[in-house]
Amino acid sequence: IVLIDEYDSPINRAFGKDTYDGITEFMGGLYSSTLKGNKNLQFAVITGVMQAAKESMQSCVNNLKVNNVFSVMSDERFGFTPEEVLDLCTEYGHPERFEEAKEWYDGYRFGDAEIYNPWSLLNYIQDGFRPAPYWAGTSGNEIIGTLMDHADAKVIRDLDDLANDVAVRAVLYSTVARGELLSNRSSIYSVMVVFGYLKAVPSGGGYELSVPNVEMRSVFASMMLRRIHSDAELAFMDLF
């Protein structure tokens, strides 16, 4: 039995760098020998952020059963449900803090389930029910930074709208080929959804995107400010 957590982290961190091809080849060989050509393997559970597509790793495993943010099979198991959060607040003596927890850490959607961020919610309770952006800095976002560096004017306008709590409509993809991310500028929306930056609700053949809660609005605004600050510095340097 093989358990692999964050299987895609090395590949995501290498995205846009000259080490990308080498990392992808190495990880593909590792997973192939472990998951495909291993006669002693009974089953494996693999977790990660982005589902492999059109890459060498896709041929390294057989008979995958995939659960992602769009799946309904295990949708309520990706975090805490509202009922579980109320039980937790009550168990730790503060049922009146349920609405605050909802405002800060609710808003995610997996399949058909409404889900709270489990990491942030547990830290919120452990820290004496003090609301704060606990999620910030816990997930590598190098790939999102690279995509923002290559975003066109429309994407930047959309991200600015989202940072200002204005919903945006987009088409999303459950699998995103990393080799096509930079050529498909709208793929940043799919990446932001699977990384937890955005909530996606089906709407008219596409999805309505929004920032899910107070915690993520602070993270999102900070990310946009860094982007704007970086652009301003480049514009200033271009003057000379």
Short mmCIF file of C-alpha atoms in Angstrom, two decimals, residues 7 15 41 59-61 69 84 92 96 107 112-113 129 137 179 181 211 232 235:
data_model
loop_
_atom_site.label_atom_id
_atom_site.label_comp_id
_atom_site.label_asym_id
_atom_site.label_seq_id
_atom_site.Cartn_x
_atom_site.Cartn_y
_atom_site.Cartn_z
CA TYR A 7 2.59 14.29 -5.59
CA PHE A 15 6.96 25.38 -13.46
CA LEU A 41 1.39 -3.01 -5.15
CA SER A 59 1.28 7.31 -18.64
CA CYS A 60 3.07 6.37 -15.41
CA VAL A 61 -0.01 5.02 -13.63
CA VAL A 69 -13.06 19.78 -6.65
CA GLU A 84 -19.38 19.81 11.90
CA TYR A 92 -15.01 24.06 22.68
CA GLU A 96 -21.85 31.87 19.39
CA GLY A 107 -17.45 29.43 1.15
CA ASP A 112 -22.28 19.69 -4.27
CA ALA A 113 -21.00 20.27 -0.72
CA PHE A 129 -11.28 31.70 18.40
CA GLY A 137 1.77 30.94 3.35
CA GLY A 179 2.76 22.82 -20.82
CA LEU A 181 -0.78 27.06 -19.10
CA VAL A 211 -13.38 34.91 -3.46
CA ALA A 232 4.86 49.90 -10.90
CA ALA A 235 7.32 50.87 -15.24
#
